[in-house]
Short mmCIF file of C-alpha atoms in Angstrom, two decimals:
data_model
loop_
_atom_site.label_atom_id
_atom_site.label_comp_id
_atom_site.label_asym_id
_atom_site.label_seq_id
_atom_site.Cartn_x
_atom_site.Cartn_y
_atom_site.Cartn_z
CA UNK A 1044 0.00 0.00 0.00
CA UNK A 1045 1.40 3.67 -0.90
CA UNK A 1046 0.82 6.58 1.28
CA UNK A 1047 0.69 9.66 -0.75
CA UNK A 1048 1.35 13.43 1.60
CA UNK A 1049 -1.83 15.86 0.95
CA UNK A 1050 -0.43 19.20 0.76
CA UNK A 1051 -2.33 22.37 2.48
CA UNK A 1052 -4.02 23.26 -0.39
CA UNK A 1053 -5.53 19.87 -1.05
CA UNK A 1054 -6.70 19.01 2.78
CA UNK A 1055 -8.60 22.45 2.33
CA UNK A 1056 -10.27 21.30 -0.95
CA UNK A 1057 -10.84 18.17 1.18
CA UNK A 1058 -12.70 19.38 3.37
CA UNK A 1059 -14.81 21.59 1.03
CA UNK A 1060 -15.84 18.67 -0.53
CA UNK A 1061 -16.87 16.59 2.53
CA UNK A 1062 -19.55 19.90 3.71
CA UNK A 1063 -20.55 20.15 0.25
CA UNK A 1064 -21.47 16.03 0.02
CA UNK A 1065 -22.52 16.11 4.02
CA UNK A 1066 -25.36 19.29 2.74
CA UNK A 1067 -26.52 17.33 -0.12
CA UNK A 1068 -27.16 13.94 1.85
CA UNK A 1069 -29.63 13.44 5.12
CA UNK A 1070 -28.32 13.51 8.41
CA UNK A 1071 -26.71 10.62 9.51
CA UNK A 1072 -29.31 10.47 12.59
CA UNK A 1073 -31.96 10.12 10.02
CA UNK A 1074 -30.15 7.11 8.18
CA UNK A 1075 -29.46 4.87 11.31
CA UNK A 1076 -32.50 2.73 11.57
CA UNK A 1077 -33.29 1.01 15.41
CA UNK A 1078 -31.51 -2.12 15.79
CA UNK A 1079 -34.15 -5.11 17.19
CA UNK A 1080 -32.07 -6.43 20.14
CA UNK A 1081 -34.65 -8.90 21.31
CA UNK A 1082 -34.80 -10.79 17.62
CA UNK A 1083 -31.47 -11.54 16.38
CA UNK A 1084 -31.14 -12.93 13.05
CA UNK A 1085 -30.81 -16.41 13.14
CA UNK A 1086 -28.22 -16.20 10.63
CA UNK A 1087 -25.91 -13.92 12.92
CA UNK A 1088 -26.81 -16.49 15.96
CA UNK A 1089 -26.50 -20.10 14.62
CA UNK A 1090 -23.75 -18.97 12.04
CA UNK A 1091 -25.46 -20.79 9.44
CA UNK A 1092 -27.58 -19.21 7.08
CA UNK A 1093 -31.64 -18.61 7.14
CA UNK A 1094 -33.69 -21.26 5.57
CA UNK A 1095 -34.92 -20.70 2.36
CA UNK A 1096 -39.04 -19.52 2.52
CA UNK A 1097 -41.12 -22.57 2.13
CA UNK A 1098 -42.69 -23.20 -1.19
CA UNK A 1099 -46.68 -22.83 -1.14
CA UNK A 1100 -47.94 -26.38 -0.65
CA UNK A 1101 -50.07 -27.41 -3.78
CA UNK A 1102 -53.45 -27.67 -3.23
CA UNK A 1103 -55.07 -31.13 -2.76
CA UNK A 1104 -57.59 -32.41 -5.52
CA UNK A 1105 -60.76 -33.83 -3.54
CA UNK A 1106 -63.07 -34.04 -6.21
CA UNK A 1107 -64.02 -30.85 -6.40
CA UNK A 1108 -64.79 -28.68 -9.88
CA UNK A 1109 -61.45 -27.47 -11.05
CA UNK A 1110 -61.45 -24.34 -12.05
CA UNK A 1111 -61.03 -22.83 -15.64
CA UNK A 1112 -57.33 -22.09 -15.48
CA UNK A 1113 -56.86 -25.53 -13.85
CA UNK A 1114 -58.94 -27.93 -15.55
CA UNK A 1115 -57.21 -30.71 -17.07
CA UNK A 1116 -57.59 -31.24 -21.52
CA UNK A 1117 -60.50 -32.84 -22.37
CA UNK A 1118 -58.09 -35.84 -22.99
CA UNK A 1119 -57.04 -36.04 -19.50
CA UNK A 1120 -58.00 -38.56 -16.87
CA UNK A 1121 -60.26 -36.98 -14.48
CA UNK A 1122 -60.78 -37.33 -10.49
CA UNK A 1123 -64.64 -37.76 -10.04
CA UNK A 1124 -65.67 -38.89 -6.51
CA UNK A 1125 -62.55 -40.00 -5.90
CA UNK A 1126 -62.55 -42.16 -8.63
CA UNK A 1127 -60.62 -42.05 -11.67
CA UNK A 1128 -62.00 -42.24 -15.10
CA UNK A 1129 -61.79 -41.02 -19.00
CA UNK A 1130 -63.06 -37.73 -19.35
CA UNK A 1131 -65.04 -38.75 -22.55
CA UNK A 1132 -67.31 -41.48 -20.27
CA UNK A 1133 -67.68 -39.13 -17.39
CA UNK A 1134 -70.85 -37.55 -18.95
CA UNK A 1135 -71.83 -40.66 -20.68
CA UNK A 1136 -73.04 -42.65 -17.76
CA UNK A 1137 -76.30 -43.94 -16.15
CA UNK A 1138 -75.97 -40.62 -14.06
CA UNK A 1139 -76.34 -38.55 -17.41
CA UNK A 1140 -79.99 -40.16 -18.42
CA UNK A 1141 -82.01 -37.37 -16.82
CA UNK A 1142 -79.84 -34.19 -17.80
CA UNK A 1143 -79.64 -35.85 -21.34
CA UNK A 1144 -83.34 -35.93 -21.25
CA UNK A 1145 -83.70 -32.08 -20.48
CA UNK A 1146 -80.92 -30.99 -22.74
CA UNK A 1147 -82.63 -32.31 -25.98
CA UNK A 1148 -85.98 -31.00 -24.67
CA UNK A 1149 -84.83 -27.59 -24.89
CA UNK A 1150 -83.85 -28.55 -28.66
CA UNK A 1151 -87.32 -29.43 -29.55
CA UNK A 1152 -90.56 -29.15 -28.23
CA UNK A 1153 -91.99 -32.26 -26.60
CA UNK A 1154 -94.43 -34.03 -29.07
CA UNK A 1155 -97.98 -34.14 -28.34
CA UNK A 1156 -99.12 -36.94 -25.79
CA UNK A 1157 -101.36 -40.28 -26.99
CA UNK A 1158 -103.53 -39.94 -24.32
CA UNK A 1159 -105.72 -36.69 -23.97
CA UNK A 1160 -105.83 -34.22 -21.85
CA UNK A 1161 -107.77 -34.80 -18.94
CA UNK A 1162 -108.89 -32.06 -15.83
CA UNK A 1163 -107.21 -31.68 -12.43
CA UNK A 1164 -110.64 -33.21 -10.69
CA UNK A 1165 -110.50 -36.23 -13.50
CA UNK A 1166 -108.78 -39.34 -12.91
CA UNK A 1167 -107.50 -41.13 -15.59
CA UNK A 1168 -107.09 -44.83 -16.16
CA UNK A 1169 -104.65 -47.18 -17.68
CA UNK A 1170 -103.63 -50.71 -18.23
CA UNK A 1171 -100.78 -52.10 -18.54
CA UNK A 1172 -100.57 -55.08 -20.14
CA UNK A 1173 -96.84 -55.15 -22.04
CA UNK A 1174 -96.45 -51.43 -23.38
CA UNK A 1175 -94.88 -48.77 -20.71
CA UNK A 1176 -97.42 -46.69 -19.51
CA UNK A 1177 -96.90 -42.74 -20.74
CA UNK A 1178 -96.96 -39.90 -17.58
CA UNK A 1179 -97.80 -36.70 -18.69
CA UNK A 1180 -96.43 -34.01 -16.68
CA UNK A 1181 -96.92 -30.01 -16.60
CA UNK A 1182 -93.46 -28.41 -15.19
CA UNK A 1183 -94.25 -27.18 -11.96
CA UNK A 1184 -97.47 -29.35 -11.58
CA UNK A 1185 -97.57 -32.24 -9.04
CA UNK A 1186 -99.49 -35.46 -10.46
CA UNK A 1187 -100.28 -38.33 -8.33
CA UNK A 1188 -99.40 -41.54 -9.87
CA UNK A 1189 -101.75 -44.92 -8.40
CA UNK A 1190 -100.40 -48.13 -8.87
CA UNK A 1191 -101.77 -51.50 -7.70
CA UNK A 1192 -100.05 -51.96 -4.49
CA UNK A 1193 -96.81 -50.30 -2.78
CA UNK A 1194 -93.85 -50.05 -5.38
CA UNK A 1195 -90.29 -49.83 -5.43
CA UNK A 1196 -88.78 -47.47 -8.14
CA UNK A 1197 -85.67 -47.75 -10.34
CA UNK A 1198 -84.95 -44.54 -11.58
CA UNK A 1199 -81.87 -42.80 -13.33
CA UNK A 1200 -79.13 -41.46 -10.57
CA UNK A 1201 -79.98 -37.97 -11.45
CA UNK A 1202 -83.48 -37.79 -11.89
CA UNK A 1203 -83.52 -35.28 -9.13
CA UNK A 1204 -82.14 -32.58 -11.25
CA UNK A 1205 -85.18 -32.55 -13.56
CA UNK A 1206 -87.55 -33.98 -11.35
CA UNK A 1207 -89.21 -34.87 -7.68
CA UNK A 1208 -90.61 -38.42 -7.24
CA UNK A 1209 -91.72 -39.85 -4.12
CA UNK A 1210 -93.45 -43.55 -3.65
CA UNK A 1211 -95.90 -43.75 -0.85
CA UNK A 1212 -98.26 -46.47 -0.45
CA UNK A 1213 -98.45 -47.37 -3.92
CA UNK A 1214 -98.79 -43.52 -5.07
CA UNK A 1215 -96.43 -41.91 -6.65
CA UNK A 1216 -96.07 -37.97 -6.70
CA UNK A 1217 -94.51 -36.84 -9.29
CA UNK A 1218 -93.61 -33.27 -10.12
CA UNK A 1219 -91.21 -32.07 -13.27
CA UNK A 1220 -89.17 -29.18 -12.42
CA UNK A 1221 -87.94 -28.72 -15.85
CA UNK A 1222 -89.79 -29.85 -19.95
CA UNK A 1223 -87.66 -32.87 -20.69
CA UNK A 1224 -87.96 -35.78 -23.24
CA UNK A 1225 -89.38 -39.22 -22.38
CA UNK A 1226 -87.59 -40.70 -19.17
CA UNK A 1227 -88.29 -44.57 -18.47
CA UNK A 1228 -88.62 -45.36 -14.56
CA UNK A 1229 -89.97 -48.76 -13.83
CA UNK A 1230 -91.62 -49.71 -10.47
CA UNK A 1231 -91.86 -52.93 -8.67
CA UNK A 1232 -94.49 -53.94 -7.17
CA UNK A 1233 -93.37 -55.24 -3.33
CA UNK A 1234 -96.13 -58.13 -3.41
CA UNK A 1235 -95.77 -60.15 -6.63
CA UNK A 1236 -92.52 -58.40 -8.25
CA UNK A 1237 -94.01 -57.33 -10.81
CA UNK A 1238 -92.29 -54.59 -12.51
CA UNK A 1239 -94.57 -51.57 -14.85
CA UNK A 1240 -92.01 -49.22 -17.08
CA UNK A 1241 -92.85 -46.01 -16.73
CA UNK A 1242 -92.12 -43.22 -19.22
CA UNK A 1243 -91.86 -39.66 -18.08
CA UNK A 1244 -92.45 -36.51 -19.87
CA UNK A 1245 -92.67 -33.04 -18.81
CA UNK A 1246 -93.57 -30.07 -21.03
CA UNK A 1247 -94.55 -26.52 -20.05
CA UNK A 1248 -98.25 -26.63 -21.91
CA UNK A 1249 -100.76 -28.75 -20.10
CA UNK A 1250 -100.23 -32.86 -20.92
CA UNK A 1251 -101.73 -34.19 -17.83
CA UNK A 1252 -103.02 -32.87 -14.25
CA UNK A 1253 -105.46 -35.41 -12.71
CA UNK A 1254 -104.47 -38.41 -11.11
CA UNK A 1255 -103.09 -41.49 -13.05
CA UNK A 1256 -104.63 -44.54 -11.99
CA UNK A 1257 -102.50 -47.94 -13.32
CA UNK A 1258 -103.98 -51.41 -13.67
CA UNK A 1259 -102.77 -54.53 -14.20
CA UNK A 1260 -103.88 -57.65 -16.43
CA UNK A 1261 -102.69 -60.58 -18.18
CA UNK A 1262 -101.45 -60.12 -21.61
CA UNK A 1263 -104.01 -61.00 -24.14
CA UNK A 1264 -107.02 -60.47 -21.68
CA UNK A 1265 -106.79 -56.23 -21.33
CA UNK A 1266 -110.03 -54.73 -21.36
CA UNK A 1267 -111.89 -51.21 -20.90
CA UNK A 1268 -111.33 -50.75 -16.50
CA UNK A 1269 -115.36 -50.27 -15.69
CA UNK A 1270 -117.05 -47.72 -13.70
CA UNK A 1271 -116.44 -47.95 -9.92
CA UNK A 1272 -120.49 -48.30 -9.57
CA UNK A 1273 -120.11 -51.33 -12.04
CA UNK A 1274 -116.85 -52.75 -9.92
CA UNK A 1275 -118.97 -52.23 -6.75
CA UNK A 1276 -121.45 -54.14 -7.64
CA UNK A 1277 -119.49 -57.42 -8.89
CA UNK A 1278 -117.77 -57.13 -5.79
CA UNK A 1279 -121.37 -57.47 -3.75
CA UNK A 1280 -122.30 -60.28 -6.06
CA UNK A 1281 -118.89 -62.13 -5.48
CA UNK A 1282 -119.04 -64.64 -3.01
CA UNK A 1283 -117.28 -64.07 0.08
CA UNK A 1284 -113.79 -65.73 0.59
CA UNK A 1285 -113.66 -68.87 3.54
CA UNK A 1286 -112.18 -67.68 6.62
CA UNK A 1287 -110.60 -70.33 8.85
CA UNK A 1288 -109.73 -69.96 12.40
CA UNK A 1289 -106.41 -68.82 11.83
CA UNK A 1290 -106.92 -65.79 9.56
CA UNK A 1291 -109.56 -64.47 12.06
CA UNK A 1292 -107.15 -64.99 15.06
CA UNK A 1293 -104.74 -63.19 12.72
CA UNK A 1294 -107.59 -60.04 12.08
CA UNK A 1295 -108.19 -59.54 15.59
CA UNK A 1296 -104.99 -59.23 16.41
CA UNK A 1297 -104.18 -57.04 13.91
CA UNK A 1298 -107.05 -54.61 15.25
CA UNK A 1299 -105.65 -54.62 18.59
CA UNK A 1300 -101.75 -54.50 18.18
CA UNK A 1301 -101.36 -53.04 14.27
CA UNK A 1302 -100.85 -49.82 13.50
CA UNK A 1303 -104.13 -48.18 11.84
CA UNK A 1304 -103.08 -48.13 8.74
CA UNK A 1305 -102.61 -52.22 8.76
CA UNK A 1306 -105.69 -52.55 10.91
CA UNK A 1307 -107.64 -52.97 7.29
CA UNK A 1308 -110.77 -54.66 7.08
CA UNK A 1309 -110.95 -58.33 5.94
CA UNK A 1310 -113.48 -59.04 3.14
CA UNK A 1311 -115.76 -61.39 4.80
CA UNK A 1312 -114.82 -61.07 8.37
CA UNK A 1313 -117.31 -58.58 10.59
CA UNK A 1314 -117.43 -57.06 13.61
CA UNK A 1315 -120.05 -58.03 16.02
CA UNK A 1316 -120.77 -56.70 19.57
CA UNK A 1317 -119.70 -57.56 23.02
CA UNK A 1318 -120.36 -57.12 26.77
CA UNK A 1319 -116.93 -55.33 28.20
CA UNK A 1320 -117.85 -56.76 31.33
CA UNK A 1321 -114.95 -58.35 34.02
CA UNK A 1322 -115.34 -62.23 33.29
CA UNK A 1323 -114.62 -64.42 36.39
CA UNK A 1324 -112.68 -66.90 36.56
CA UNK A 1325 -111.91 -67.16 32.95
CA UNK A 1326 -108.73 -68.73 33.66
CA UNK A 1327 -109.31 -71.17 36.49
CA UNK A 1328 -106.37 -70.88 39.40
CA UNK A 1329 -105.06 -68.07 37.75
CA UNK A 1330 -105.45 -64.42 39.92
CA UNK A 1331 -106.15 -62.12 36.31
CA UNK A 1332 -108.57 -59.56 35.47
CA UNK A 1333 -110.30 -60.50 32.28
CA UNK A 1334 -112.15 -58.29 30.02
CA UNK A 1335 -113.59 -58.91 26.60
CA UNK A 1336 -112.51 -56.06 24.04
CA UNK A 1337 -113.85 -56.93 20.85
CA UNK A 1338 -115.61 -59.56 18.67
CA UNK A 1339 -115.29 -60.35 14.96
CA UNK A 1340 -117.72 -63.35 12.67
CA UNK A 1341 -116.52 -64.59 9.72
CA UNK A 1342 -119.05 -67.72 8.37
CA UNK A 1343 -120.07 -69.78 10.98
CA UNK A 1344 -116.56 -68.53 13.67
CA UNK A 1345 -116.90 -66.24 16.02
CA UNK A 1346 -113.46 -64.77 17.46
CA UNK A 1347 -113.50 -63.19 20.99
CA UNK A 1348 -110.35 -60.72 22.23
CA UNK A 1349 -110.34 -60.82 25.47
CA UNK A 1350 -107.65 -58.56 27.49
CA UNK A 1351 -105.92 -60.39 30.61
CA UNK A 1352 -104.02 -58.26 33.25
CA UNK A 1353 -101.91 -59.74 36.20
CA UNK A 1354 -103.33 -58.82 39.63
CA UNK A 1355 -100.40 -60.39 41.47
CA UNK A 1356 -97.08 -59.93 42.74
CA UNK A 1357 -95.32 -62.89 40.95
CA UNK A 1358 -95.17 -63.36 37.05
CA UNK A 1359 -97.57 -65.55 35.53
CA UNK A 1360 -97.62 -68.22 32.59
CA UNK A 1361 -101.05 -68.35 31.09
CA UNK A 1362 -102.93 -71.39 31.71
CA UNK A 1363 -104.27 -72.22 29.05
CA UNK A 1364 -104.98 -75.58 29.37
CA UNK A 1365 -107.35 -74.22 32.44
CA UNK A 1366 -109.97 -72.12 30.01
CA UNK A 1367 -113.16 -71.29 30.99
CA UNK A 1368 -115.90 -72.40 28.22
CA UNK A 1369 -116.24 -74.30 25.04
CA UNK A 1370 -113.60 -72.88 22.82
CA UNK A 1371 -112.36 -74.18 19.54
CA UNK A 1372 -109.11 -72.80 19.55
CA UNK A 1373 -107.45 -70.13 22.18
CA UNK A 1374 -104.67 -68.50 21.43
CA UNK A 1375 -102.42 -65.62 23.81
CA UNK A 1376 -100.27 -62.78 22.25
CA UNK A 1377 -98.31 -62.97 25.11
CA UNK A 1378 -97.65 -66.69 26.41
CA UNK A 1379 -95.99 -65.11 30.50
CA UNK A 1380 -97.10 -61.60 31.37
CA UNK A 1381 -95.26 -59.73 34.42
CA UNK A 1382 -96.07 -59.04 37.83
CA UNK A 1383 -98.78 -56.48 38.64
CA UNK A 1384 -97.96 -52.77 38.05
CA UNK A 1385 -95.33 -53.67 35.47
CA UNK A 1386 -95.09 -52.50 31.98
CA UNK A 1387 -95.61 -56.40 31.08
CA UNK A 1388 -98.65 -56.85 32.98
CA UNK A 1389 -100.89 -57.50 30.43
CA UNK A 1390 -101.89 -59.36 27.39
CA UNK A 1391 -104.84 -60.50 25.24
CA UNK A 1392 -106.48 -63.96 24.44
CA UNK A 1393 -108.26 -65.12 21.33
CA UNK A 1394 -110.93 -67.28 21.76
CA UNK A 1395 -112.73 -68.94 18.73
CA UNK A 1396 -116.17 -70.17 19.13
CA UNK A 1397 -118.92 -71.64 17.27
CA UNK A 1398 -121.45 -69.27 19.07
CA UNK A 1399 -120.86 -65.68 20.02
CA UNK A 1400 -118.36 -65.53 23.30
CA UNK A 1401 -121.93 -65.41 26.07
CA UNK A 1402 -122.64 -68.72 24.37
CA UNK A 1403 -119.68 -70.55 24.66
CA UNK A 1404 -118.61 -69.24 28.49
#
């Protein structure tokens, strides 16, 4: 290193030239900034340099819709559900039936129905013998649907997005909530498994309002469904079905233990009064209360329910064997009821007689 002398003159133009560069530049107060003694830099502590920031985690693909400056080519694979599949059969699907449906209704107009229009207040009836039965539906318009007996439907995944069905004992409600193109349901009936196709069509104009009432015949033997006055009366001249002892211990319990809407008559079973006085001693040895509750003829049986209640301390099995009266058969819904005051203190006996139940005591 060389050391060069400054003469006077050039220390004094020194020194002009550090006031001249100190006026032109802040204060050095204002450039020191306050040092953060608490918060070292970990670089100046650990003697190893900071980490690197972290790189923003990639978001994780759960199904959802990407969006447009993510979504994949059309060639891609895509993540549905968790599942993955070609692009080109993602829309293709069973799930795609109903959408498919609305999409080329809004193309063209949905063709006039076969079957005319018919009032809100008319019902209209059908029978299907091999063809599917057309529904006619007005968007926005609930129609009720009545088949033979309660049904279970088969319908596209995504009927819901063009339409509202609901099955409840055997009626179907059925409302379109957009026009769309013939869509085939088919509905099984839960007692013989037989299944009725069912097209679907909605259009804004007026196809169909009142009620649908379906039918069902044998191929080869459909005919004209006659008035309910005419069906009334061939039911009145029809004879009466046999009722053994069984199926009338079967109705009378029903009545007493069914919910209502089970608790349906029985062609050729009727109901037939009763004394609901105490009977005593019905069950010989036994300390019960016993009370007749109801009384039901079918033919030449009569069927008695009689309701039994503990009045002891101990449990009790029913004696059967130890029956007051003349009884062809006796039968108990309960075979031990509990000790009195207990929530299992009572039961009910069916007694079938010849004779009406004052007869046969």
């Amino acid at each position: 290193m060389q050391y060069r002398k400054l003469l006077p003159s050039h220390r004094m133009r020194l020194v002009g030239l550090l006031v001249a560069a100190s006026a032109a530049q802040p204060s050095l107060a204002q450039q020191v900034e306050p040092l953060n003694a608490g918060a070292p830099p970990s670089d100046l502590v650990s003697g190893r340099p900071a980490d690197p920031p972290a790189a923003q985690t990639e978001a994780i693909d759960l199904g959802q819709a990407p969006t447009a400056a993510s979504r994949p080519p059309v060639t891609a694979p895509r993540v549905v559900a968790g599942m993955s599949m070609p692009a080109p059969l993602a829309g293709a699907g069973r799930s795609s039936i109903a959408r498919a449906a609305a999409a080329r209704a809004t193309l063209r107009s949905v063709g006039p129905a076969p079957l005319a229009a018919v009032s809100a207040s008319t019902a209209e009836r059908t029978v299907f013998a091999r063809e599917p039965v057309r529904v006619n539906l007005t968007v926005g318009q609930e129609r009720l649907v009545t088949l033979p007996a309660e049904a279970l439907l088969h319908v596209p995944n995504d009927i819901e997005s063009v339409a509202r069905v609901e099955s409840i004992g055997g009626t179907l409600y059925v409302t379109a909530l957009v026009p769309f193109t013939p869509i085939r349901i088919v509905a099984e009936l839960v007692d013989s498994g037989q299944q009725i196709p069912l097209d679907l069509v909605a259009s804004k104009s007026a196809l169909g309002a009142g009620e649908l009432q379906v039918s069902v015949v044998e191929p080869g033997t459909v005919a004209q469904p006659s008035s309910p006055e005419a069906q009334a009366a061939a039911a009145a001249q029809a004879p009466a079905p046999e009722i053994d002892m069984v199926q009338l211990t079967r109705h009378a319990a029903r009545q007493l233990y069914a919910p209502r809407r089970l608790a349906s008559p029985l062609p050729g079973v009727n109901q037939v009064p009763v004394a609901h006085d105490p009977v005593t001693a019905l069950l010989r040895g036994a300390n019960v209360q016993a009370v007749p509750v109801g009384q039901w003829k079918a033919g030449a049986l009569y069927v008695t329910a009689v309701r039994v209640t503990n009045q002891s301390r101990y449990p009790l099995e029913l004696p059967l064997e130890s029956l007051r009266g003349r009884w062809i058969a006796a039968t108990a819904q309960h075979g031990r009821i509990g000790a009195a005051g207990s929530d299992t203190d009572t039961t009910a006996l069916y007694l079938v007689c010849e004779r009406s139940f004052e007869s046969c005591l």
